Short mmCIF file of C-alpha atoms and ligand atoms in Angstrom, two decimals:
data_model
loop_
_atom_site.label_atom_id
_atom_site.label_comp_id
_atom_site.label_asym_id
_atom_site.label_seq_id
_atom_site.Cartn_x
_atom_site.Cartn_y
_atom_site.Cartn_z
CA MET K 10 -81.91 -115.28 -94.02
CA SER K 11 -84.62 -112.66 -93.82
CA LYS K 12 -84.29 -109.71 -91.45
CA SER K 13 -87.29 -110.75 -89.36
CA PHE K 14 -85.89 -114.22 -88.80
CA CYS K 15 -82.61 -112.65 -87.61
CA GLY K 16 -84.55 -110.50 -85.20
CA LEU K 17 -86.44 -113.49 -83.85
CA LEU K 18 -83.24 -115.51 -83.50
CA ALA K 19 -81.63 -112.65 -81.61
CA LEU K 20 -84.60 -112.51 -79.25
CA VAL K 21 -84.50 -116.26 -78.66
CA LEU K 22 -80.76 -116.16 -78.00
CA LEU K 23 -81.12 -113.19 -75.72
CA ALA K 24 -83.95 -114.82 -73.78
CA GLY K 25 -81.91 -117.99 -73.53
CA CYS K 26 -79.14 -116.10 -71.75
CA GLN K 27 -81.49 -114.93 -68.98
CA PRO K 28 -83.74 -116.85 -66.61
CA PRO K 29 -87.33 -116.75 -67.94
CA ALA K 30 -89.42 -113.98 -66.27
CA GLU K 31 -91.45 -115.66 -63.51
CA PRO K 32 -95.01 -114.44 -63.33
CA PHE K 33 -95.81 -112.62 -60.06
CA LEU K 34 -97.82 -114.74 -57.59
CA PRO K 35 -97.93 -117.65 -60.08
CA GLU K 36 -100.15 -119.73 -57.82
CA HIS K 37 -103.10 -117.47 -58.69
CA ALA K 38 -104.49 -117.87 -62.20
CA SER K 39 -106.49 -114.67 -61.77
CA ILE K 40 -105.91 -111.59 -59.61
CA GLU K 41 -109.33 -110.16 -58.76
CA LEU K 42 -108.17 -106.92 -57.23
CA LEU K 43 -104.91 -104.99 -57.20
CA ILE K 44 -104.85 -101.86 -55.02
CA GLU K 45 -101.83 -99.87 -56.11
CA ASN K 46 -99.76 -96.91 -54.96
CA GLY K 47 -101.56 -96.35 -51.67
CA ARG K 48 -100.20 -96.01 -48.17
CA VAL K 49 -101.11 -99.00 -46.06
CA LEU K 50 -102.15 -98.62 -42.44
CA ASP K 51 -102.18 -102.23 -41.35
CA GLY K 52 -104.39 -101.66 -38.29
CA THR K 53 -101.79 -102.61 -35.68
CA GLY K 54 -101.00 -99.01 -34.79
CA SER K 55 -97.83 -98.93 -36.91
CA GLU K 56 -97.19 -95.97 -39.19
CA ALA K 57 -98.43 -96.09 -42.77
CA PHE K 58 -96.10 -97.48 -45.45
CA ALA K 59 -96.15 -97.50 -49.24
CA ALA K 60 -97.46 -100.82 -50.53
CA ASP K 61 -99.73 -102.49 -53.04
CA VAL K 62 -102.40 -104.89 -51.84
CA VAL K 63 -103.41 -107.95 -53.83
CA VAL K 64 -106.77 -109.63 -53.25
CA VAL K 65 -107.76 -113.03 -54.59
CA GLY K 66 -111.23 -114.33 -53.77
CA ASP K 67 -112.07 -113.09 -50.29
CA GLU K 68 -108.48 -113.01 -49.09
CA ILE K 69 -105.55 -110.60 -48.98
CA VAL K 70 -102.77 -112.60 -50.64
CA PHE K 71 -100.01 -110.00 -50.83
CA VAL K 72 -98.99 -106.69 -49.25
CA GLY K 73 -95.85 -105.07 -50.66
CA ASP K 74 -94.39 -104.09 -53.99
CA ALA K 75 -96.44 -105.97 -56.58
CA ALA K 76 -94.26 -106.85 -59.58
CA PHE K 77 -96.58 -107.63 -62.47
CA THR K 78 -95.15 -107.30 -65.97
CA ASP K 79 -97.35 -105.44 -68.42
CA ALA K 80 -98.25 -108.67 -70.19
CA ASP K 81 -98.93 -110.50 -66.94
CA ARG K 82 -101.10 -107.66 -65.76
CA GLU K 83 -103.02 -107.63 -69.00
CA GLU K 84 -103.65 -111.33 -68.72
CA ARG K 85 -104.38 -111.89 -65.04
CA VAL K 86 -105.31 -108.68 -63.19
CA VAL K 87 -109.09 -108.35 -63.39
CA ARG K 88 -109.40 -105.00 -61.66
CA SER K 89 -106.92 -102.46 -60.36
CA ILE K 90 -107.58 -99.45 -58.13
CA ASP K 91 -105.15 -96.57 -58.01
CA ALA K 92 -104.97 -95.53 -54.34
CA ALA K 93 -102.27 -92.87 -54.84
CA GLY K 94 -102.50 -90.19 -52.17
CA ARG K 95 -104.84 -92.28 -50.07
CA ILE K 96 -104.79 -94.59 -47.08
CA VAL K 97 -105.54 -98.29 -47.50
CA ALA K 98 -106.70 -99.74 -44.17
CA PRO K 99 -108.63 -102.70 -42.80
CA GLY K 100 -112.42 -102.19 -42.77
CA PHE K 101 -113.70 -100.86 -39.45
CA ILE K 102 -115.39 -103.04 -36.85
CA ASP K 103 -118.26 -101.50 -34.88
CA LEU K 104 -118.24 -102.92 -31.34
CA HIS K 105 -121.84 -101.96 -30.53
CA SER K 106 -124.42 -101.62 -33.27
CA HIS K 107 -128.16 -101.85 -33.68
CA GLY K 108 -130.50 -102.63 -36.54
CA ASP K 109 -132.47 -105.45 -38.09
CA PRO K 110 -130.69 -106.87 -41.14
CA LEU K 111 -133.89 -108.67 -42.19
CA GLU K 112 -135.55 -105.25 -42.50
CA THR K 113 -132.59 -103.15 -43.69
CA PRO K 114 -129.99 -105.60 -45.03
CA LYS K 115 -127.89 -103.11 -47.02
CA LEU K 116 -126.58 -101.30 -43.92
CA GLU K 117 -125.30 -98.48 -46.10
CA ASN K 118 -125.02 -96.15 -43.10
CA PHE K 119 -122.26 -98.42 -41.81
CA LEU K 120 -120.53 -99.04 -45.17
CA ALA K 121 -120.49 -95.29 -45.91
CA MET K 122 -118.42 -94.69 -42.76
CA GLY K 123 -115.98 -97.50 -43.53
CA VAL K 124 -117.54 -100.15 -41.30
CA THR K 125 -117.33 -103.68 -42.72
CA THR K 126 -118.33 -105.63 -39.57
CA ILE K 127 -121.11 -104.81 -37.12
CA THR K 128 -122.15 -106.44 -33.84
CA LEU K 129 -125.80 -107.08 -32.94
CA GLY K 130 -127.72 -108.60 -30.04
CA GLN K 131 -126.59 -105.78 -27.77
CA ASP K 132 -127.82 -104.35 -24.45
CA GLY K 133 -129.20 -107.72 -23.37
CA SER K 134 -131.52 -107.98 -26.34
CA SER K 135 -131.14 -110.40 -29.26
CA PRO K 136 -133.88 -111.50 -31.68
CA ASP K 137 -136.51 -113.60 -29.91
CA VAL K 138 -135.92 -116.68 -32.05
CA LEU K 139 -135.07 -120.12 -30.67
CA PRO K 140 -132.47 -121.21 -31.48
CA LEU K 141 -130.84 -117.90 -32.42
CA SER K 142 -128.83 -119.77 -35.08
CA ASP K 143 -132.08 -120.05 -37.11
CA TRP K 144 -132.29 -116.27 -37.24
CA MET K 145 -128.60 -116.03 -38.18
CA ASP K 146 -129.14 -118.53 -41.00
CA GLU K 147 -132.07 -116.48 -42.24
CA VAL K 148 -129.96 -113.32 -42.26
CA ALA K 149 -127.22 -115.13 -44.18
CA ALA K 150 -129.72 -116.47 -46.72
CA ASN K 151 -131.39 -113.07 -47.09
CA GLY K 152 -128.04 -111.32 -47.56
CA ILE K 153 -126.32 -108.63 -45.50
CA GLY K 154 -124.18 -105.66 -46.54
CA THR K 155 -121.59 -105.88 -43.77
CA ASN K 156 -120.26 -108.82 -41.79
CA LEU K 157 -122.14 -109.53 -38.59
CA ALA K 158 -120.79 -110.74 -35.24
CA MET K 159 -123.72 -111.82 -33.09
CA PHE K 160 -124.30 -111.73 -29.33
CA ILE K 161 -126.91 -113.57 -27.30
CA GLY K 162 -128.86 -111.19 -25.06
CA HIS K 163 -129.23 -111.88 -21.36
CA GLY K 164 -132.62 -110.15 -21.24
CA THR K 165 -133.84 -112.26 -24.14
CA LEU K 166 -132.62 -115.43 -22.38
CA ARG K 167 -134.55 -114.35 -19.30
CA THR K 168 -137.69 -113.95 -21.36
CA GLN K 169 -137.23 -117.21 -23.25
CA SER K 170 -136.49 -119.25 -20.13
CA GLY K 171 -139.64 -117.98 -18.43
CA ILE K 172 -137.82 -115.91 -15.79
CA GLY K 173 -138.98 -112.63 -17.26
CA MET K 174 -138.86 -109.80 -14.77
CA SER K 175 -138.77 -111.81 -11.57
CA GLY K 176 -135.94 -111.31 -9.09
CA SER K 177 -133.99 -114.38 -8.02
CA PRO K 178 -135.09 -117.17 -10.36
CA PRO K 179 -135.76 -120.64 -8.91
CA PRO K 180 -132.85 -123.04 -9.55
CA GLU K 181 -134.60 -124.96 -12.32
CA ASP K 182 -135.39 -121.75 -14.24
CA LEU K 183 -131.85 -120.49 -13.77
CA GLN K 184 -130.49 -123.82 -15.03
CA ARG K 185 -132.75 -123.63 -18.09
CA MET K 186 -131.36 -120.17 -18.87
CA LEU K 187 -127.76 -121.37 -18.39
CA ASP K 188 -128.39 -124.30 -20.75
CA MET K 189 -129.83 -121.96 -23.37
CA LEU K 190 -126.79 -119.69 -23.00
CA ASP K 191 -124.48 -122.68 -23.31
CA GLU K 192 -126.14 -123.64 -26.60
CA ALA K 193 -126.03 -120.11 -28.04
CA LEU K 194 -122.36 -119.58 -27.18
CA ASP K 195 -121.40 -122.30 -29.66
CA TYR K 196 -122.08 -119.85 -32.48
CA THR K 197 -122.15 -116.35 -30.96
CA PHE K 198 -119.29 -114.15 -29.82
CA GLY K 199 -120.59 -113.83 -26.30
CA MET K 200 -123.44 -112.61 -24.13
CA SER K 201 -124.65 -109.04 -23.85
CA THR K 202 -126.32 -107.58 -20.79
CA GLY K 203 -128.56 -104.54 -20.46
CA LEU K 204 -128.73 -104.07 -16.71
CA GLU K 205 -130.36 -100.64 -16.98
CA TYR K 206 -133.32 -102.14 -18.83
CA ASN K 207 -136.04 -104.66 -18.20
CA PRO K 208 -135.87 -107.57 -17.81
CA GLY K 209 -132.08 -107.60 -17.24
CA LEU K 210 -132.18 -105.08 -14.38
CA ASN K 211 -133.84 -107.70 -12.18
CA ALA K 212 -130.73 -109.91 -12.19
CA ASP K 213 -128.70 -110.18 -9.00
CA THR K 214 -125.01 -110.96 -8.50
CA ALA K 215 -125.51 -114.71 -8.13
CA GLU K 216 -127.32 -114.90 -11.47
CA LEU K 217 -124.76 -112.76 -13.28
CA ARG K 218 -121.88 -114.81 -11.90
CA ALA K 219 -123.51 -118.09 -12.89
CA LEU K 220 -123.91 -116.73 -16.43
CA ALA K 221 -120.31 -115.50 -16.47
CA ARG K 222 -119.01 -118.97 -15.64
CA VAL K 223 -120.78 -120.41 -18.71
CA VAL K 224 -119.41 -117.58 -20.87
CA GLY K 225 -115.91 -118.21 -19.49
CA ASP K 226 -116.17 -121.95 -20.14
CA HIS K 227 -116.69 -121.13 -23.81
CA ASP K 228 -113.87 -118.57 -23.80
CA ARG K 229 -116.35 -115.93 -24.93
CA MET K 230 -117.00 -112.45 -23.55
CA ILE K 231 -119.62 -110.36 -21.76
CA MET K 232 -120.59 -107.08 -23.45
CA SER K 233 -122.29 -105.00 -20.81
CA HIS K 234 -124.56 -102.02 -20.85
CA MET K 235 -123.93 -101.57 -17.14
CA ARG K 236 -126.52 -101.11 -14.43
CA ASN K 237 -126.15 -97.36 -14.13
CA GLU K 238 -123.99 -94.87 -16.05
CA ASP K 239 -124.59 -91.90 -13.73
CA ASP K 240 -121.32 -90.45 -12.46
CA ASP K 241 -122.03 -91.31 -8.83
CA GLN K 242 -122.99 -94.91 -9.72
CA LEU K 243 -120.17 -95.67 -12.13
CA GLU K 244 -117.77 -97.26 -9.61
CA ALA K 245 -120.49 -99.61 -8.35
CA SER K 246 -121.51 -100.52 -11.90
CA ILE K 247 -117.93 -101.30 -12.92
CA ALA K 248 -117.38 -103.31 -9.71
CA GLU K 249 -120.38 -105.46 -10.58
CA LEU K 250 -118.96 -106.15 -14.03
CA LEU K 251 -115.51 -106.89 -12.63
CA GLU K 252 -117.02 -109.66 -10.49
CA GLN K 253 -118.20 -111.32 -13.69
CA GLY K 254 -114.71 -110.66 -15.00
CA GLU K 255 -113.35 -113.26 -12.61
CA ASP K 256 -114.80 -115.92 -14.89
CA ALA K 257 -114.98 -114.35 -18.36
CA ARG K 258 -113.60 -111.54 -20.49
CA VAL K 259 -115.72 -108.44 -19.87
CA HIS K 260 -116.31 -105.28 -21.87
CA ILE K 261 -118.08 -102.00 -21.08
CA SER K 262 -120.46 -100.93 -23.81
CA HIS K 263 -120.53 -97.21 -24.67
CA LEU K 264 -118.49 -96.17 -21.60
CA LYS K 265 -119.65 -92.81 -20.35
CA SER K 266 -120.09 -90.79 -17.23
CA VAL K 267 -123.54 -89.25 -17.22
CA TYR K 268 -123.03 -85.66 -15.99
CA GLY K 269 -119.43 -86.32 -14.85
CA GLN K 270 -116.92 -83.60 -15.74
CA GLY K 271 -113.32 -83.20 -16.74
CA SER K 272 -110.27 -85.25 -17.67
CA ALA K 273 -109.31 -85.93 -14.04
CA ARG K 274 -112.54 -87.86 -13.61
CA ALA K 275 -111.73 -89.80 -16.79
CA GLU K 276 -108.31 -90.66 -15.33
CA GLN K 277 -110.02 -92.07 -12.23
CA ILE K 278 -112.30 -94.27 -14.31
CA LEU K 279 -109.42 -95.45 -16.51
CA GLY K 280 -107.40 -96.11 -13.35
CA ILE K 281 -110.03 -98.55 -12.10
CA LEU K 282 -109.87 -100.44 -15.38
CA GLU K 283 -106.06 -100.38 -15.39
CA ASP K 284 -105.90 -101.76 -11.84
CA ALA K 285 -108.34 -104.53 -12.78
CA ARG K 286 -106.22 -105.48 -15.77
CA ALA K 287 -103.08 -105.45 -13.63
CA SER K 288 -104.74 -107.97 -11.32
CA GLY K 289 -105.64 -110.27 -14.19
CA THR K 290 -109.14 -109.24 -15.29
CA ASP K 291 -109.57 -108.92 -19.04
CA ILE K 292 -111.64 -105.73 -19.29
CA SER K 293 -111.99 -103.32 -22.19
CA ALA K 294 -114.48 -100.67 -23.25
CA GLU K 295 -115.66 -98.59 -26.15
CA ILE K 296 -117.25 -95.18 -26.65
CA TYR K 297 -119.05 -93.22 -29.33
CA PRO K 298 -117.83 -89.69 -30.08
CA TYR K 299 -120.94 -87.66 -29.25
CA SER K 300 -121.98 -85.87 -26.10
CA ALA K 301 -125.59 -87.04 -26.25
CA SER K 302 -126.76 -90.56 -25.51
CA TYR K 303 -129.84 -91.97 -27.21
CA THR K 304 -132.34 -94.43 -25.80
CA GLY K 305 -135.95 -94.89 -24.75
CA ILE K 306 -137.42 -92.20 -22.48
CA GLY K 307 -137.88 -95.00 -19.91
CA ILE K 308 -134.25 -94.28 -18.94
CA VAL K 309 -135.44 -91.31 -16.81
CA PHE K 310 -138.24 -93.27 -15.09
CA PRO K 311 -137.64 -95.06 -11.76
CA VAL K 312 -137.27 -98.88 -11.68
CA TRP K 313 -140.75 -99.03 -10.12
CA ALA K 314 -142.37 -97.26 -13.09
CA LYS K 315 -140.49 -98.50 -16.15
CA THR K 316 -143.01 -100.94 -17.62
CA GLN K 317 -146.51 -99.89 -18.66
CA GLU K 318 -148.04 -102.02 -15.88
CA GLN K 319 -145.77 -100.55 -13.20
CA PHE K 320 -146.36 -97.08 -14.59
CA ASP K 321 -150.14 -97.43 -14.58
CA VAL K 322 -150.03 -98.32 -10.89
CA ALA K 323 -147.47 -95.63 -9.99
CA LYS K 324 -149.43 -92.95 -11.81
CA VAL K 325 -152.40 -93.58 -9.53
CA GLU K 326 -150.75 -94.55 -6.27
CA ARG K 327 -147.47 -92.60 -6.26
CA ARG K 328 -148.13 -89.69 -8.61
CA ASP K 329 -146.38 -86.97 -6.57
CA GLU K 330 -143.39 -89.16 -5.86
CA LEU K 331 -143.14 -90.05 -9.56
CA ALA K 332 -143.36 -86.40 -10.62
CA GLU K 333 -140.66 -85.43 -8.15
CA TYR K 334 -138.42 -88.29 -9.28
CA LEU K 335 -138.76 -87.29 -12.94
CA ARG K 336 -138.19 -83.61 -12.20
CA ASN K 337 -134.99 -84.36 -10.28
CA ARG K 338 -133.73 -87.00 -12.68
CA VAL K 339 -134.20 -84.87 -15.82
CA ASN K 340 -132.74 -81.80 -14.13
CA GLN K 341 -129.73 -83.82 -13.00
CA ARG K 342 -129.32 -84.86 -16.64
CA ASN K 343 -128.94 -81.21 -17.71
CA GLY K 344 -132.65 -80.45 -17.78
CA PRO K 345 -135.53 -80.72 -20.28
CA GLU K 346 -133.65 -78.52 -22.79
CA ALA K 347 -131.04 -81.31 -23.02
CA THR K 348 -133.60 -84.00 -23.83
CA LEU K 349 -134.17 -84.04 -27.60
CA LEU K 350 -137.09 -86.26 -28.59
CA GLY K 351 -136.68 -88.57 -31.57
CA THR K 352 -140.16 -90.05 -31.90
CA ASP K 353 -143.16 -88.58 -33.69
CA PRO K 354 -145.06 -86.35 -33.13
CA TRP K 355 -142.25 -84.73 -31.13
CA THR K 356 -139.27 -85.59 -33.39
CA GLY K 357 -136.62 -82.89 -33.21
CA LYS K 358 -138.20 -81.08 -30.27
CA ALA K 359 -136.67 -80.75 -26.83
CA LEU K 360 -138.77 -81.91 -23.89
CA ALA K 361 -138.66 -78.27 -22.72
CA ASP K 362 -140.24 -77.11 -26.00
CA VAL K 363 -143.05 -79.66 -25.77
CA ALA K 364 -143.72 -78.63 -22.17
CA HIS K 365 -143.75 -74.97 -23.20
CA GLU K 366 -146.14 -75.59 -26.10
CA MET K 367 -148.49 -77.60 -23.92
CA GLU K 368 -148.17 -75.15 -21.05
CA MET K 369 -147.48 -77.84 -18.50
CA PRO K 370 -144.50 -78.83 -16.35
CA PHE K 371 -142.17 -81.22 -18.20
CA GLU K 372 -142.68 -83.93 -15.57
CA ASP K 373 -146.41 -83.85 -16.30
CA VAL K 374 -145.66 -84.16 -20.02
CA LEU K 375 -143.62 -87.28 -19.20
CA ILE K 376 -146.44 -88.74 -17.09
CA ASP K 377 -149.59 -87.68 -18.94
CA VAL K 378 -148.46 -87.37 -22.55
CA ILE K 379 -145.44 -89.57 -23.25
CA GLY K 380 -145.08 -92.30 -20.62
CA PRO K 381 -142.06 -94.61 -20.13
CA GLY K 382 -142.52 -96.43 -23.45
CA GLY K 383 -143.75 -93.53 -25.54
CA ALA K 384 -140.63 -92.07 -27.12
CA SER K 385 -136.90 -92.25 -27.62
CA GLY K 386 -134.62 -89.30 -27.23
CA ALA K 387 -131.11 -87.90 -27.35
CA TYR K 388 -129.85 -86.79 -23.94
CA PHE K 389 -127.01 -84.26 -23.82
CA VAL K 390 -125.44 -85.64 -20.68
CA MET K 391 -121.77 -86.11 -21.51
CA ASN K 392 -118.77 -83.87 -21.03
CA ASP K 393 -116.51 -83.64 -24.07
CA GLU K 394 -113.27 -83.29 -22.10
CA LEU K 395 -114.03 -86.40 -20.05
CA GLN K 396 -115.16 -88.51 -23.00
CA THR K 397 -112.18 -87.43 -25.13
CA ARG K 398 -109.77 -88.55 -22.44
CA LEU K 399 -111.52 -91.92 -22.26
CA LEU K 400 -111.23 -92.28 -26.03
CA GLN K 401 -107.48 -91.74 -25.91
CA ASP K 402 -106.92 -94.80 -23.73
CA PRO K 403 -105.48 -97.73 -25.71
CA ASN K 404 -107.98 -100.14 -24.14
CA VAL K 405 -110.96 -98.07 -25.22
CA GLY K 406 -112.34 -98.70 -28.71
CA VAL K 407 -115.07 -97.17 -30.83
CA CYS K 408 -118.72 -98.04 -31.36
CA SER K 409 -121.55 -96.28 -33.15
CA ASP K 410 -124.32 -97.60 -30.88
CA GLY K 411 -126.29 -96.63 -33.97
CA SER K 412 -128.53 -98.15 -36.57
CA PRO K 413 -129.71 -97.44 -40.13
CA THR K 414 -132.81 -95.73 -38.73
CA GLY K 415 -132.00 -94.32 -35.24
CA PHE K 416 -132.56 -90.59 -34.78
CA HIS K 417 -129.03 -89.80 -33.56
CA PRO K 418 -126.10 -88.83 -35.80
CA ARG K 419 -123.86 -91.53 -34.31
CA GLY K 420 -125.46 -94.19 -36.54
CA HIS K 421 -124.27 -92.46 -39.70
CA GLY K 422 -121.33 -90.40 -38.48
CA THR K 423 -119.27 -92.11 -35.77
CA PHE K 424 -116.34 -93.59 -37.65
CA ALA K 425 -116.03 -90.58 -39.94
CA LYS K 426 -116.18 -88.24 -36.95
CA ILE K 427 -113.34 -90.08 -35.24
CA ILE K 428 -111.09 -89.28 -38.21
CA GLU K 429 -112.46 -85.86 -39.11
CA THR K 430 -112.65 -84.42 -35.60
CA TYR K 431 -110.37 -86.40 -33.29
CA VAL K 432 -107.50 -87.09 -35.74
CA VAL K 433 -107.50 -84.28 -38.32
CA ASP K 434 -109.09 -81.28 -36.55
CA ARG K 435 -108.18 -81.77 -32.91
CA ASN K 436 -105.20 -84.09 -33.17
CA VAL K 437 -106.05 -85.95 -29.94
CA LEU K 438 -105.46 -89.30 -31.65
CA SER K 439 -102.94 -90.14 -34.37
CA LEU K 440 -104.34 -91.74 -37.52
CA PRO K 441 -102.59 -95.08 -36.79
CA GLN K 442 -103.99 -95.04 -33.23
CA ALA K 443 -107.51 -94.25 -34.39
CA VAL K 444 -107.46 -96.90 -37.10
CA ALA K 445 -106.04 -99.49 -34.67
CA LYS K 446 -108.94 -98.86 -32.26
CA MET K 447 -111.46 -99.32 -35.04
CA THR K 448 -109.79 -102.46 -36.47
CA SER K 449 -107.28 -104.72 -34.66
CA PHE K 450 -108.35 -103.63 -31.17
CA ALA K 451 -112.00 -104.35 -31.95
CA ALA K 452 -111.14 -107.71 -33.55
CA GLY K 453 -109.12 -108.60 -30.46
CA VAL K 454 -112.01 -107.73 -28.13
CA LEU K 455 -114.37 -109.90 -30.14
CA GLY K 456 -111.88 -112.74 -30.62
CA ILE K 457 -111.97 -112.45 -34.42
CA GLU K 458 -108.60 -113.62 -35.69
CA ASP K 459 -108.92 -113.31 -39.46
CA ARG K 460 -110.03 -109.67 -39.67
CA GLY K 461 -108.98 -106.31 -38.29
CA ARG K 462 -105.51 -106.19 -39.84
CA LEU K 463 -104.30 -105.66 -43.37
CA GLU K 464 -102.01 -108.65 -43.78
CA GLU K 465 -101.49 -111.59 -46.08
CA GLY K 466 -103.86 -114.43 -45.29
CA LEU K 467 -106.54 -112.27 -43.67
CA ALA K 468 -110.04 -111.62 -44.97
CA ALA K 469 -110.16 -108.80 -47.52
CA ASP K 470 -112.23 -106.18 -45.67
CA ILE K 471 -110.57 -102.97 -46.83
CA VAL K 472 -111.30 -99.25 -46.85
CA ILE K 473 -109.57 -96.63 -49.03
CA PHE K 474 -109.74 -92.96 -48.03
CA ASP K 475 -108.02 -89.62 -47.79
CA PRO K 476 -108.28 -88.60 -44.11
CA GLN K 477 -108.43 -84.91 -45.08
CA ARG K 478 -111.63 -85.51 -47.03
CA VAL K 479 -113.52 -87.63 -44.50
CA ARG K 480 -116.72 -85.93 -43.28
CA ALA K 481 -119.39 -86.92 -40.78
CA THR K 482 -122.30 -84.98 -42.22
CA ALA K 483 -125.04 -86.37 -39.93
CA SER K 484 -126.26 -83.92 -37.28
CA TYR K 485 -128.89 -83.99 -34.52
CA PRO K 486 -131.50 -82.24 -36.67
CA ASP K 487 -130.48 -84.29 -39.72
CA PRO K 488 -129.08 -87.55 -38.34
CA LEU K 489 -129.54 -89.88 -41.33
CA ARG K 490 -127.00 -88.30 -43.69
CA LEU K 491 -124.39 -90.75 -44.96
CA ALA K 492 -120.74 -90.05 -44.22
CA ASP K 493 -118.42 -88.82 -47.00
CA GLY K 494 -114.85 -89.62 -47.88
CA PHE K 495 -114.56 -93.40 -47.70
CA ASP K 496 -114.02 -93.75 -51.44
CA VAL K 497 -113.86 -97.52 -51.71
CA VAL K 498 -115.19 -100.02 -49.18
CA ILE K 499 -114.39 -103.68 -49.80
CA VAL K 500 -116.17 -106.50 -47.98
CA ASN K 501 -114.85 -110.06 -48.32
CA GLY K 502 -112.86 -109.11 -51.42
CA LYS K 503 -115.75 -107.44 -53.24
CA VAL K 504 -116.20 -103.70 -53.79
CA ALA K 505 -119.35 -103.02 -51.76
CA ARG K 506 -119.43 -99.23 -52.09
CA GLU K 507 -117.39 -96.96 -54.33
CA ARG K 508 -117.54 -93.17 -54.50
CA GLY K 509 -121.03 -93.12 -53.06
CA ALA K 510 -122.42 -95.92 -55.22
CA LEU K 511 -123.61 -99.03 -53.43
CA ASP K 512 -123.14 -102.36 -55.18
CA GLU K 513 -126.40 -104.20 -55.85
CA ALA K 514 -125.07 -107.41 -54.35
CA LEU K 515 -124.62 -107.85 -50.61
CA HIS K 516 -121.15 -109.07 -49.67
CA GLY K 517 -121.28 -109.43 -45.88
CA ARG K 518 -121.28 -112.69 -43.94
CA VAL K 519 -122.70 -113.87 -40.67
CA LEU K 520 -119.49 -114.64 -38.81
CA ARG K 521 -118.98 -117.59 -36.49
CA PRO K 522 -116.38 -117.68 -33.74
CA GLU K 523 -113.29 -119.80 -34.46
ZN1 ZN V 602 -126.68 -99.66 -24.55
#
């Protein structure tokens, strides 16, 4: 017998004495992605643990100690990522976003800050397409960089049903709006309201409650930009939402107290929400981590001068009253220095600077130069201590309230800033708490069951990062800078962005409720 035959015989005999080595995860012929050596934060709020993550198709199929033999690995593992020294977490879910995915489908501002699902149709305003599902189908066909959870806007329903800006709609108009809502809730995650804006601000309690009953019948939710966010109006605004909460789950969009101060005030606000929950109302909220809001300049105009038509009349008939209202309102909101315009030709200038340059009082600039529809701006109206305390509450999540193009750093920085500033620098949230807010909490609010946690069987939306290297680089003067530090962002099992490079293909989906 030759030596080599002896060797082979010995191998065969040896192998025969042991059970044959089972391939790892034999049910999968091919392993598309193996994320190794990282520390997994599963999104539930639990501490991080060492584990590998295996992705097949668009699904997480294994979390634990992956046991591929070298040969098996060679044969079946298509791609592996070494996540040593980094966190592996579920992709973030933005509870309140803006943008038009038909115009800017890549949504890189969101992907760069670890966001894999956004929510649109906010503040009472969804695309004016009937039925809305046609628009959603178009977005899906066109492609989208992140997943999208869609809301039907109450203001849009008002417009489409012919109610527009009128007060109490006649019963047949109201019924038409309720029927349209009923149809849209089959494929959206709920209804949004924008009660500080036209046409939503014209709705009364009876209308809002009738809408809430339809939302509740579908087991969906109401996302509300409340009627008034001023500190002295906050209780009344929340009370109005809580009435709707008797019939449906309710949620406060971008919770804030405009010119309120201090953590004690935050405790009061949180106490109202806690009491409501204790008596059976399902209410939650979210905030963005900046002390300036951002919206149309119409926010400082009175309800009787918000539209161009109303304004044209008021300018002639109630000029002094309008000027006084604007002077008081802007001063109450920390003055014209705290109003940073974001629309050309004034982009980057404070209202005070424009007034100074034009040598006129700022209220005259608002009336004679800008008007209620003439600009958007950032308004430095929030107190950091108060907002930070709100953010720490376990029933308060995170939103960007931003878009790919909005002139406010929140659209490019929010989710990075939560980690950089609130977790690493200031230590007011732990990393597991922060990630839970941005993942499982958000999924729970929206009623999304297959995302928001890093677990076997869930959709593979995953972000890999070192918290120490996460940076929100967007600023008020330079708000469109992409965030740094989210090294790998995976959407539906595909690497969508890696070390700053965006994949050509778009991997998001237009989600439908279960
Ligand atoms: Zn809003």
